[in-house]
Amino acid sequence: MVVALALWDNIMDMNKILLIDDEEDSLDILSLSLKSEGYDVIAAASGEEGLDAFERESPPIVLTDLNMPGMDGIDVLKRVKNSNPDTEVIVITGHGDMDSAIDALRYGASDFINKPVREEALQLALKRAKEKLVIGEKLRAYTTDLENMCHIAIGEIKRKSDFQDKLITSSNDGIVATDENGRIIIFNPGAEAIFGVPRIEVVRKLDFTQLFPPEIAEVFSLMFSRGRDMRDVGWKDVMIHGRGGDDVPARFSGTLLHDSEDIIGSVGFFQDLREIKRLEGELVKSERLAAIGQTVARLAHYIKNILAGLKGGTYVVNIGLDKNDTDKLRTGWHMVERNVGRISYLVADLLAYSRERDPEYRNCLPNDIVEDVCELLDGMAMENQIKVERDFDPSIKEVSMDPDMVHRVLLNLVSNAVDACISDFDEKKQHNVRVGARLEDDNVIRFEVADNGCGMNEKVKSKIFSAFFSTKGGRGTGLGLLVVQKLVQEQNGSIEILSEPGEGSVFIVRLPYEKVE
Amino acid sequence: MSKRVLAVDDDPDIIMFVKTVLEENGYIPLIARNGETGLSIARDEGPDLIILDVLMPKQSGIRMYRELKSDETLKGVPVIILSGIARRTFLRSQEALTEFGDQPVPEPELYMEKPVEPAELAEAVKDLIDRS
């Protein structure tokens, strides 16, 4: 805006002309003629006078005769141009004096007209001078504008570059940038902390192959040689062997920097993982402690129950001994035995749950294993008026399986089934547990344990494989089904559950076996 | 006439133990294997004391305890909680039920953690029955 107004002022001023001629007539006539065209004419009768007027009035256009006594037109021209090079100087030459005209043009005159001055030639010369002035003015305005913008842009670039410098310097991540030859040119304090080397020993002294861990250096070299096919490395965990001897875990990502097709450098980002790893470690530790705490509390409770059973048993045995009461003795002894059994099961479950164990395949008769499990639980079932029905496929012959695991799995399932019947208080039901074994295709045996006990609702079903979840009050470890699941998985088998509250549950376990030659 | 004591526990060994202690000390034991049966026996028989386990399938001891202490005819019957869980866990679960809008219930007359010595149990039963 300011520029435009200045331009306008000068255009208004453009009507001011300094006219220099030593011939009085000529000066008068030209002066009159110009005035009538609307020009503001300053008339001077000599070069010296003309220059004074020029200094005083600063006219944009000067019209001077060349041939003058004293200071001639060429001198005037030189001085005017020296004083203000933007001034348009038109020289008036004698008729046929081409040499002077050429001289004048060489010293920067914008035009020449011949004497005697013809009106049209003068007007044309003035018109051209004025046009040149306008263009010159515009050019100046544009230049100023351009310079201003350049200035602002440089300021902005500097601000941005300062900002980026600060960004790089204050980043917690290590930033390492190289030029196109792999020489390191940026090494920020984050990188100093990770690599344990001061910036001054690295920048412009090392290339990346001397700094990066070998696996990263290799990928970077590959990137440099492959160019556009491979431009970056995604996040990758690496171990930095610091100068101080510390191993620093870091997460790395890097990229080649391109200017259109040319590689102009590379940059690598190293995230310091020391703090994260430390926190992770603490978290794992505290979770482990919490899990141990929970396990111990749950186990302590279960063991307390067994202890109560054992104490109760010994008490009843003592009463029986004191009174010579065989019935009491038998009852008490039975209590002791049962609780010893509970401890054995608990220990076996705990070991099965906590130990990694590969299946041990041996030749065995699956039906015998299932029969054995049923016999173990017949007693308890009978005490509670529960029938254990067997339904074994007689075509199952000797196979190679892990008999101990099969036994553990079925023992857990059948004893759960018996418990489900005991927990069902529907007096009208004749409770029974059905244990089945069938051959299926693809060398799989399908074991099925079904009961018509209390059944499970959705909530219970969703939790049965959670550690220490139990619906059996103080009598459950909350480990049984977890052990079943673990063992079945270890044998590459599968487990399927159907259950309706009040109707009962069916557990189907499919286990693969090897044929015996 | 002999006092009658109701024992509610799902563990047959605990039941056998408590039953024997009660018989040996001259009480008549009444037995229930879960909270639901326990409550109906309590209503039908009006025992002089109730020994109650906390963790049981079906209706738990926590629920049954609230029912007992909210029942006009039964709330005066002293209760011994005999459980494997700690006393404060039981009290906290009662507080939680109260916070969920139930009427507050008094603390049990006695809380015993399993395993319990026979003499200790016999003495506690005697104490509470004599007091009421």
Short mmCIF file of N, CA and C in Angstrom, two decimals, chain B:
data_model
loop_
_atom_site.label_atom_id
_atom_site.label_comp_id
_atom_site.label_asym_id
_atom_site.label_seq_id
_atom_site.Cartn_x
_atom_site.Cartn_y
_atom_site.Cartn_z
N MET B 1 -33.73 -80.88 79.84
CA MET B 1 -33.77 -81.40 78.46
C MET B 1 -32.56 -80.90 77.68
N SER B 2 -32.04 -81.77 76.83
CA SER B 2 -30.82 -81.42 76.07
C SER B 2 -31.06 -80.28 75.11
N LYS B 3 -30.05 -79.41 74.99
CA LYS B 3 -30.14 -78.29 74.04
C LYS B 3 -29.85 -78.81 72.63
N ARG B 4 -30.47 -78.17 71.68
CA ARG B 4 -30.27 -78.60 70.29
C ARG B 4 -29.42 -77.56 69.52
N VAL B 5 -28.44 -78.07 68.82
CA VAL B 5 -27.53 -77.19 68.08
C VAL B 5 -27.58 -77.57 66.60
N LEU B 6 -27.84 -76.55 65.76
CA LEU B 6 -27.87 -76.78 64.32
C LEU B 6 -26.48 -76.50 63.72
N ALA B 7 -25.91 -77.49 63.00
CA ALA B 7 -24.62 -77.29 62.33
C ALA B 7 -24.86 -77.29 60.82
N VAL B 8 -24.40 -76.20 60.16
CA VAL B 8 -24.58 -76.10 58.70
C VAL B 8 -23.20 -76.04 58.05
N ASP B 9 -22.89 -77.06 57.27
CA ASP B 9 -21.59 -77.09 56.57
C ASP B 9 -21.71 -78.05 55.40
N ASP B 10 -21.04 -77.75 54.30
CA ASP B 10 -21.13 -78.64 53.14
C ASP B 10 -20.08 -79.74 53.18
N ASP B 11 -19.11 -79.59 54.11
CA ASP B 11 -18.02 -80.57 54.17
C ASP B 11 -18.43 -81.68 55.14
N PRO B 12 -18.58 -82.93 54.62
CA PRO B 12 -19.05 -84.03 55.50
C PRO B 12 -18.12 -84.27 56.68
N ASP B 13 -16.82 -84.01 56.47
CA ASP B 13 -15.87 -84.23 57.58
C ASP B 13 -16.10 -83.24 58.71
N ILE B 14 -16.35 -82.00 58.34
CA ILE B 14 -16.61 -80.98 59.37
C ILE B 14 -17.92 -81.31 60.10
N ILE B 15 -18.91 -81.73 59.29
CA ILE B 15 -20.19 -82.10 59.91
C ILE B 15 -19.99 -83.24 60.92
N MET B 16 -19.22 -84.25 60.49
CA MET B 16 -18.98 -85.40 61.38
C MET B 16 -18.25 -84.95 62.65
N PHE B 17 -17.27 -84.06 62.46
CA PHE B 17 -16.50 -83.57 63.60
C PHE B 17 -17.39 -82.79 64.56
N VAL B 18 -18.15 -81.83 64.03
CA VAL B 18 -18.99 -80.99 64.89
C VAL B 18 -20.06 -81.84 65.58
N LYS B 19 -20.62 -82.79 64.79
CA LYS B 19 -21.66 -83.67 65.33
C LYS B 19 -21.11 -84.45 66.54
N THR B 20 -19.88 -84.99 66.37
CA THR B 20 -19.28 -85.78 67.45
C THR B 20 -19.01 -84.92 68.68
N VAL B 21 -18.45 -83.71 68.44
CA VAL B 21 -18.17 -82.81 69.57
C VAL B 21 -19.48 -82.53 70.33
N LEU B 22 -20.55 -82.24 69.55
CA LEU B 22 -21.82 -81.90 70.19
C LEU B 22 -22.35 -83.08 71.00
N GLU B 23 -22.32 -84.27 70.38
CA GLU B 23 -22.83 -85.46 71.07
C GLU B 23 -22.04 -85.75 72.35
N GLU B 24 -20.70 -85.63 72.22
CA GLU B 24 -19.83 -85.92 73.35
C GLU B 24 -20.10 -84.95 74.51
N ASN B 25 -20.62 -83.78 74.20
CA ASN B 25 -20.84 -82.79 75.25
C ASN B 25 -22.31 -82.66 75.64
N GLY B 26 -23.07 -83.63 75.17
CA GLY B 26 -24.45 -83.71 75.65
C GLY B 26 -25.46 -82.85 74.92
N TYR B 27 -25.13 -82.44 73.71
CA TYR B 27 -26.13 -81.70 72.93
C TYR B 27 -26.72 -82.60 71.86
N ILE B 28 -27.91 -82.16 71.35
CA ILE B 28 -28.50 -82.89 70.25
C ILE B 28 -28.16 -82.17 68.95
N PRO B 29 -27.38 -82.81 68.07
CA PRO B 29 -27.02 -82.13 66.83
C PRO B 29 -28.12 -82.20 65.78
N LEU B 30 -28.33 -81.07 65.08
CA LEU B 30 -29.18 -81.05 63.88
C LEU B 30 -28.23 -80.70 62.73
N ILE B 31 -28.42 -81.38 61.60
CA ILE B 31 -27.42 -81.24 60.53
C ILE B 31 -28.04 -80.70 59.24
N ALA B 32 -27.37 -79.76 58.61
CA ALA B 32 -27.78 -79.32 57.27
C ALA B 32 -26.53 -79.17 56.41
N ARG B 33 -26.66 -79.54 55.12
CA ARG B 33 -25.49 -79.53 54.22
C ARG B 33 -25.43 -78.27 53.36
N ASN B 34 -26.46 -77.40 53.46
CA ASN B 34 -26.38 -76.13 52.73
C ASN B 34 -27.29 -75.10 53.41
N GLY B 35 -27.16 -73.84 53.01
CA GLY B 35 -27.88 -72.74 53.65
C GLY B 35 -29.39 -72.88 53.56
N GLU B 36 -29.87 -73.36 52.43
CA GLU B 36 -31.31 -73.47 52.22
C GLU B 36 -31.95 -74.44 53.21
N THR B 37 -31.37 -75.67 53.25
CA THR B 37 -31.87 -76.66 54.20
C THR B 37 -31.68 -76.15 55.62
N GLY B 38 -30.54 -75.52 55.86
CA GLY B 38 -30.21 -75.00 57.19
C GLY B 38 -31.31 -74.06 57.68
N LEU B 39 -31.73 -73.17 56.79
CA LEU B 39 -32.72 -72.17 57.18
C LEU B 39 -34.08 -72.83 57.47
N SER B 40 -34.43 -73.82 56.64
CA SER B 40 -35.75 -74.44 56.88
C SER B 40 -35.73 -75.26 58.17
N ILE B 41 -34.59 -75.92 58.47
CA ILE B 41 -34.49 -76.66 59.74
C ILE B 41 -34.58 -75.68 60.91
N ALA B 42 -33.86 -74.54 60.77
CA ALA B 42 -33.88 -73.54 61.84
C ALA B 42 -35.31 -73.08 62.11
N ARG B 43 -36.06 -72.83 61.03
CA ARG B 43 -37.45 -72.36 61.20
C ARG B 43 -38.33 -73.44 61.83
N ASP B 44 -38.14 -74.70 61.36
CA ASP B 44 -38.99 -75.78 61.86
C ASP B 44 -38.65 -76.15 63.31
N GLU B 45 -37.35 -76.18 63.63
CA GLU B 45 -36.94 -76.77 64.89
C GLU B 45 -36.61 -75.74 65.97
N GLY B 46 -36.31 -74.52 65.60
CA GLY B 46 -35.94 -73.49 66.58
C GLY B 46 -34.80 -73.93 67.47
N PRO B 47 -33.61 -74.13 66.94
CA PRO B 47 -32.48 -74.63 67.74
C PRO B 47 -32.02 -73.58 68.76
N ASP B 48 -31.21 -74.03 69.73
CA ASP B 48 -30.71 -73.12 70.77
C ASP B 48 -29.45 -72.39 70.32
N LEU B 49 -28.78 -72.95 69.31
CA LEU B 49 -27.53 -72.35 68.79
C LEU B 49 -27.34 -72.82 67.35
N ILE B 50 -26.70 -71.98 66.57
CA ILE B 50 -26.42 -72.39 65.18
C ILE B 50 -24.93 -72.24 64.92
N ILE B 51 -24.32 -73.30 64.36
CA ILE B 51 -22.91 -73.24 63.92
C ILE B 51 -22.94 -73.23 62.40
N LEU B 52 -22.34 -72.16 61.81
CA LEU B 52 -22.54 -71.92 60.39
C LEU B 52 -21.23 -71.74 59.64
N ASP B 53 -21.13 -72.46 58.52
CA ASP B 53 -19.98 -72.27 57.60
C ASP B 53 -20.31 -71.11 56.66
N VAL B 54 -19.30 -70.52 56.06
CA VAL B 54 -19.54 -69.38 55.17
C VAL B 54 -19.61 -69.79 53.70
N LEU B 55 -18.56 -70.47 53.23
CA LEU B 55 -18.52 -70.84 51.82
C LEU B 55 -19.20 -72.18 51.59
N MET B 56 -20.39 -72.12 51.01
CA MET B 56 -21.11 -73.35 50.70
C MET B 56 -21.79 -73.17 49.36
N PRO B 57 -21.97 -74.29 48.63
CA PRO B 57 -22.73 -74.15 47.39
C PRO B 57 -24.19 -73.83 47.71
N LYS B 58 -24.91 -73.48 46.68
CA LYS B 58 -26.30 -73.03 46.83
C LYS B 58 -26.31 -71.83 47.76
N GLN B 59 -27.25 -71.80 48.71
CA GLN B 59 -27.30 -70.58 49.51
C GLN B 59 -26.12 -70.53 50.47
N SER B 60 -25.32 -69.48 50.35
CA SER B 60 -24.09 -69.42 51.14
C SER B 60 -24.38 -69.01 52.57
N GLY B 61 -23.36 -69.19 53.43
CA GLY B 61 -23.47 -68.80 54.83
C GLY B 61 -23.69 -67.31 54.99
N ILE B 62 -23.15 -66.53 54.06
CA ILE B 62 -23.29 -65.08 54.14
C ILE B 62 -24.77 -64.70 54.06
N ARG B 63 -25.46 -65.29 53.09
CA ARG B 63 -26.88 -65.04 52.87
C ARG B 63 -27.71 -65.59 54.05
N MET B 64 -27.41 -66.83 54.43
CA MET B 64 -28.19 -67.47 55.48
C MET B 64 -28.08 -66.68 56.79
N TYR B 65 -26.88 -66.17 57.05
CA TYR B 65 -26.67 -65.40 58.27
C TYR B 65 -27.59 -64.18 58.30
N ARG B 66 -27.69 -63.50 57.16
CA ARG B 66 -28.56 -62.31 57.08
C ARG B 66 -30.01 -62.69 57.32
N GLU B 67 -30.43 -63.83 56.72
CA GLU B 67 -31.82 -64.28 56.86
C GLU B 67 -32.12 -64.55 58.34
N LEU B 68 -31.15 -65.22 58.99
CA LEU B 68 -31.34 -65.56 60.41
C LEU B 68 -31.51 -64.29 61.23
N LYS B 69 -30.60 -63.34 61.00
CA LYS B 69 -30.59 -62.15 61.85
C LYS B 69 -31.70 -61.16 61.48
N SER B 70 -32.40 -61.41 60.36
CA SER B 70 -33.51 -60.53 60.01
C SER B 70 -34.85 -61.19 60.35
N ASP B 71 -34.79 -62.44 60.82
CA ASP B 71 -36.01 -63.19 61.12
C ASP B 71 -36.40 -62.93 62.58
N GLU B 72 -37.67 -62.44 62.78
CA GLU B 72 -38.12 -62.04 64.12
C GLU B 72 -37.94 -63.15 65.14
N THR B 73 -38.29 -64.42 64.76
CA THR B 73 -38.24 -65.49 65.74
C THR B 73 -36.85 -66.07 65.91
N LEU B 74 -35.98 -65.85 64.89
CA LEU B 74 -34.66 -66.51 64.95
C LEU B 74 -33.53 -65.58 65.33
N LYS B 75 -33.78 -64.27 65.28
CA LYS B 75 -32.63 -63.36 65.43
C LYS B 75 -31.99 -63.42 66.81
N GLY B 76 -32.73 -63.97 67.80
CA GLY B 76 -32.16 -64.09 69.14
C GLY B 76 -31.28 -65.31 69.29
N VAL B 77 -31.33 -66.25 68.32
CA VAL B 77 -30.54 -67.48 68.44
C VAL B 77 -29.07 -67.15 68.20
N PRO B 78 -28.17 -67.45 69.15
CA PRO B 78 -26.76 -67.13 68.94
C PRO B 78 -26.16 -67.94 67.78
N VAL B 79 -25.24 -67.30 67.07
CA VAL B 79 -24.63 -67.95 65.91
C VAL B 79 -23.11 -67.99 66.08
N ILE B 80 -22.53 -69.16 65.83
CA ILE B 80 -21.07 -69.26 65.73
C ILE B 80 -20.75 -69.44 64.25
N ILE B 81 -19.97 -68.52 63.72
CA ILE B 81 -19.50 -68.73 62.35
C ILE B 81 -18.22 -69.54 62.44
N LEU B 82 -18.22 -70.70 61.79
CA LEU B 82 -17.06 -71.57 61.78
C LEU B 82 -16.61 -71.69 60.34
N SER B 83 -15.51 -71.01 60.00
CA SER B 83 -15.16 -70.93 58.58
C SER B 83 -13.66 -70.89 58.33
N GLY B 84 -13.31 -71.23 57.13
CA GLY B 84 -11.91 -71.15 56.72
C GLY B 84 -11.53 -69.72 56.33
N ILE B 85 -12.53 -68.90 56.05
CA ILE B 85 -12.18 -67.53 55.67
C ILE B 85 -12.05 -66.65 56.90
N ALA B 86 -11.26 -65.60 56.77
CA ALA B 86 -10.95 -64.76 57.91
C ALA B 86 -12.19 -63.96 58.34
N ARG B 87 -12.22 -63.61 59.62
CA ARG B 87 -13.35 -62.91 60.21
C ARG B 87 -13.63 -61.60 59.47
N ARG B 88 -12.53 -60.85 59.17
CA ARG B 88 -12.78 -59.54 58.56
C ARG B 88 -13.33 -59.67 57.13
N THR B 89 -12.97 -60.77 56.44
CA THR B 89 -13.52 -61.00 55.10
C THR B 89 -15.03 -61.19 55.20
N PHE B 90 -15.45 -61.98 56.19
CA PHE B 90 -16.88 -62.22 56.39
C PHE B 90 -17.60 -60.91 56.72
N LEU B 91 -17.01 -60.13 57.65
CA LEU B 91 -17.65 -58.86 58.05
C LEU B 91 -17.73 -57.90 56.88
N ARG B 92 -16.68 -57.90 56.06
CA ARG B 92 -16.68 -57.00 54.91
C ARG B 92 -17.80 -57.38 53.93
N SER B 93 -17.99 -58.69 53.74
CA SER B 93 -19.04 -59.11 52.82
C SER B 93 -20.41 -58.73 53.36
N GLN B 94 -20.56 -58.75 54.69
CA GLN B 94 -21.83 -58.31 55.29
C GLN B 94 -22.03 -56.82 55.08
N GLU B 95 -20.94 -56.06 55.28
CA GLU B 95 -21.02 -54.61 55.06
C GLU B 95 -21.42 -54.31 53.62
N ALA B 96 -20.83 -55.07 52.69
CA ALA B 96 -21.10 -54.84 51.27
C ALA B 96 -22.59 -55.04 50.99
N LEU B 97 -23.17 -56.11 51.57
CA LEU B 97 -24.59 -56.35 51.35
C LEU B 97 -25.43 -55.21 51.94
N THR B 98 -25.01 -54.69 53.10
CA THR B 98 -25.71 -53.58 53.72
C THR B 98 -25.66 -52.35 52.81
N GLU B 99 -24.46 -52.12 52.23
CA GLU B 99 -24.32 -50.97 51.32
C GLU B 99 -25.22 -51.11 50.12
N PHE B 100 -25.49 -52.35 49.72
CA PHE B 100 -26.34 -52.54 48.55
C PHE B 100 -27.82 -52.48 48.92
N GLY B 101 -28.13 -51.98 50.10
CA GLY B 101 -29.54 -51.69 50.41
C GLY B 101 -30.19 -52.62 51.40
N ASP B 102 -29.47 -53.68 51.82
CA ASP B 102 -30.07 -54.55 52.83
C ASP B 102 -30.04 -53.85 54.20
N GLN B 103 -30.89 -54.35 55.10
CA GLN B 103 -30.85 -53.82 56.46
C GLN B 103 -29.54 -54.26 57.12
N PRO B 104 -28.93 -53.38 57.92
CA PRO B 104 -27.71 -53.81 58.61
C PRO B 104 -28.01 -54.93 59.60
N VAL B 105 -27.05 -55.85 59.74
CA VAL B 105 -27.24 -56.95 60.69
C VAL B 105 -26.13 -56.90 61.74
N PRO B 106 -26.40 -57.38 62.95
CA PRO B 106 -25.35 -57.37 63.98
C PRO B 106 -24.25 -58.37 63.64
N GLU B 107 -23.08 -58.18 64.26
CA GLU B 107 -22.00 -59.15 64.06
C GLU B 107 -22.37 -60.46 64.74
N PRO B 108 -21.81 -61.57 64.25
CA PRO B 108 -22.14 -62.86 64.89
C PRO B 108 -21.64 -62.89 66.33
N GLU B 109 -22.30 -63.70 67.14
CA GLU B 109 -21.94 -63.81 68.55
C GLU B 109 -20.51 -64.31 68.69
N LEU B 110 -20.08 -65.17 67.76
CA LEU B 110 -18.71 -65.67 67.83
C LEU B 110 -18.22 -66.05 66.45
N TYR B 111 -16.94 -65.80 66.19
CA TYR B 111 -16.37 -66.17 64.90
C TYR B 111 -15.18 -67.07 65.16
N MET B 112 -15.22 -68.27 64.62
CA MET B 112 -14.10 -69.20 64.82
C MET B 112 -13.55 -69.61 63.47
N GLU B 113 -12.21 -69.55 63.36
CA GLU B 113 -11.59 -69.96 62.09
C GLU B 113 -11.20 -71.42 62.13
N LYS B 114 -11.50 -72.11 61.04
CA LYS B 114 -11.08 -73.52 60.93
C LYS B 114 -9.56 -73.57 60.79
N PRO B 115 -8.86 -74.58 61.25
CA PRO B 115 -9.42 -75.68 62.04
C PRO B 115 -9.57 -75.28 63.50
N VAL B 116 -10.57 -75.85 64.16
CA VAL B 116 -10.82 -75.47 65.56
C VAL B 116 -10.63 -76.70 66.46
N GLU B 117 -10.09 -76.45 67.64
CA GLU B 117 -9.88 -77.56 68.60
C GLU B 117 -11.23 -77.98 69.17
N PRO B 118 -11.42 -79.30 69.36
CA PRO B 118 -12.72 -79.78 69.88
C PRO B 118 -13.08 -79.12 71.21
N ALA B 119 -12.11 -79.00 72.12
CA ALA B 119 -12.40 -78.45 73.45
C ALA B 119 -12.83 -76.99 73.33
N GLU B 120 -12.16 -76.29 72.42
CA GLU B 120 -12.46 -74.88 72.20
C GLU B 120 -13.90 -74.71 71.72
N LEU B 121 -14.27 -75.58 70.76
CA LEU B 121 -15.61 -75.51 70.20
C LEU B 121 -16.65 -75.84 71.28
N ALA B 122 -16.37 -76.90 72.05
CA ALA B 122 -17.31 -77.33 73.10
C ALA B 122 -17.52 -76.20 74.11
N GLU B 123 -16.43 -75.56 74.47
CA GLU B 123 -16.51 -74.48 75.46
C GLU B 123 -17.32 -73.30 74.93
N ALA B 124 -17.08 -72.96 73.64
CA ALA B 124 -17.79 -71.84 73.03
C ALA B 124 -19.29 -72.12 72.98
N VAL B 125 -19.64 -73.34 72.63
CA VAL B 125 -21.05 -73.72 72.55
C VAL B 125 -21.70 -73.58 73.94
N LYS B 126 -20.98 -74.08 74.94
CA LYS B 126 -21.51 -74.04 76.32
C LYS B 126 -21.72 -72.59 76.76
N ASP B 127 -20.69 -71.80 76.55
CA ASP B 127 -20.74 -70.37 76.90
C ASP B 127 -21.96 -69.67 76.35
N LEU B 128 -22.14 -69.80 75.04
CA LEU B 128 -23.21 -69.07 74.37
C LEU B 128 -24.59 -69.55 74.80
N ILE B 129 -24.71 -70.89 74.99
CA ILE B 129 -26.01 -71.42 75.39
C ILE B 129 -26.33 -70.99 76.83
N ASP B 130 -25.31 -71.02 77.70
CA ASP B 130 -25.51 -70.61 79.10
C ASP B 130 -25.92 -69.15 79.17
N ARG B 131 -25.32 -68.33 78.30
CA ARG B 131 -25.56 -66.90 78.34
C ARG B 131 -26.99 -66.55 77.93
N SER B 132 -27.51 -67.28 76.93
CA SER B 132 -28.84 -66.91 76.42
C SER B 132 -29.96 -67.43 77.31
#
